[in-house]
Amino acid sequence: ELKVEQNPLFLSMQEGKNYTIYCNYSTTSDRLYWYRQDPGKSLESLFVLLSNGAVKQEGRLMASLDTKARLSTLHITAAVHDLSATYFCAVVRGADGLTFGKGTHLIIQP
Amino acid sequence: DTGVSQNPRHKITKRGQNVTFRCDPISEHNRLYWYRQTLGQGPEFLTYFQNEAQLEKSRLLSDRFSAERPKGSFSTLEIQRTEQGDSAMYLCASSLVSKEAFFGQGTRLTVV
């Protein structure tokens, strides 16, 4: 059974600081996704990572994938309040649907 | 709006009633997925279709849950004899095969 673990599950940080969210998964996977969810809203796709060593960046967010370690990271640089949200990583194997982690609830305080 | 559309956005029902939710995917997408999300958790995969064929349904939570996609376009998710534990957000997503999935706004179900 494919399992996805994120840590931390809750993170409160100050604007301007850097931090990293970690995502571990239990078996080999075809693709890894990062999603953002605002309260009461649906999921917004941030990144799709396909291969070992893949790195993608968008604004203050950068995601990377190490398939050998079964680990992905989402790094936040110089955080701003607008990045406050819940961030999910999700993994897919074969033709199945996505298996999500429990999410990291991120609060960025001024 | 050409995104994934779900209706209704909110549904309040009494325990024991049947409910049906609708999902209209992005028009060219041949895959359609249903997920359930409870408070504080990540979405949980329920079932998916490729065109009109339901290719995975073993993850449906019980035999009270069923889904259809009769013409390979929109899909419905039905819950029969609702229970309080069914209260959750039900999310629909669509994609092309092996491509990124896009999610709808969800239907929030409250069973009272």
JSON list of C-alpha atoms in Angstrom, two decimals, chain B residues 13-21 61-68 77-84 86 90 109 111:
[
{"chain": "B", "resi": 13, "resn": "THR", "atom": "CA", "xyz": [-29.38, 16.26, 4.16]},
{"chain": "B", "resi": 14, "resn": "LYS", "atom": "CA", "xyz": [-31.03, 14.24, 6.88]},
{"chain": "B", "resi": 15, "resn": "ARG", "atom": "CA", "xyz": [-29.55, 10.93, 7.90]},
{"chain": "B", "resi": 16, "resn": "GLY", "atom": "CA", "xyz": [-30.94, 8.11, 5.82]},
{"chain": "B", "resi": 17, "resn": "GLN", "atom": "CA", "xyz": [-31.63, 10.19, 2.72]},
{"chain": "B", "resi": 18, "resn": "ASN", "atom": "CA", "xyz": [-29.96, 9.61, -0.64]},
{"chain": "B", "resi": 19, "resn": "VAL", "atom": "CA", "xyz": [-27.85, 12.33, -2.24]},
{"chain": "B", "resi": 20, "resn": "THR", "atom": "CA", "xyz": [-26.36, 12.74, -5.71]},
{"chain": "B", "resi": 21, "resn": "PHE", "atom": "CA", "xyz": [-23.54, 15.04, -6.77]},
{"chain": "B", "resi": 61, "resn": "LEU", "atom": "CA", "xyz": [-16.13, 3.45, 1.00]},
{"chain": "B", "resi": 62, "resn": "SER", "atom": "CA", "xyz": [-19.08, 1.10, 1.10]},
{"chain": "B", "resi": 63, "resn": "ASP", "atom": "CA", "xyz": [-21.77, -0.34, -1.13]},
{"chain": "B", "resi": 64, "resn": "ARG", "atom": "CA", "xyz": [-23.83, 2.76, -0.34]},
{"chain": "B", "resi": 65, "resn": "PHE", "atom": "CA", "xyz": [-21.51, 4.70, -2.65]},
{"chain": "B", "resi": 66, "resn": "SER", "atom": "CA", "xyz": [-21.79, 4.47, -6.42]},
{"chain": "B", "resi": 67, "resn": "ALA", "atom": "CA", "xyz": [-20.63, 6.52, -9.36]},
{"chain": "B", "resi": 68, "resn": "GLU", "atom": "CA", "xyz": [-21.54, 6.73, -13.02]},
{"chain": "B", "resi": 77, "resn": "LEU", "atom": "CA", "xyz": [-21.63, 10.25, -7.31]},
{"chain": "B", "resi": 78, "resn": "GLU", "atom": "CA", "xyz": [-24.53, 8.88, -5.28]},
{"chain": "B", "resi": 79, "resn": "ILE", "atom": "CA", "xyz": [-24.59, 8.09, -1.58]},
{"chain": "B", "resi": 80, "resn": "GLN", "atom": "CA", "xyz": [-27.55, 6.05, -0.41]},
{"chain": "B", "resi": 81, "resn": "ARG", "atom": "CA", "xyz": [-28.87, 5.99, 3.16]},
{"chain": "B", "resi": 82, "resn": "THR", "atom": "CA", "xyz": [-26.51, 8.73, 4.28]},
{"chain": "B", "resi": 83, "resn": "GLU", "atom": "CA", "xyz": [-24.84, 8.56, 7.68]},
{"chain": "B", "resi": 84, "resn": "GLN", "atom": "CA", "xyz": [-23.31, 11.33, 9.76]},
{"chain": "B", "resi": 86, "resn": "ASP", "atom": "CA", "xyz": [-20.45, 10.73, 5.32]},
{"chain": "B", "resi": 90, "resn": "TYR", "atom": "CA", "xyz": [-16.43, 15.51, -2.15]},
{"chain": "B", "resi": 109, "resn": "LEU", "atom": "CA", "xyz": [-22.02, 17.45, 2.37]},
{"chain": "B", "resi": 111, "resn": "VAL", "atom": "CA", "xyz": [-25.57, 14.98, 7.20]}
]
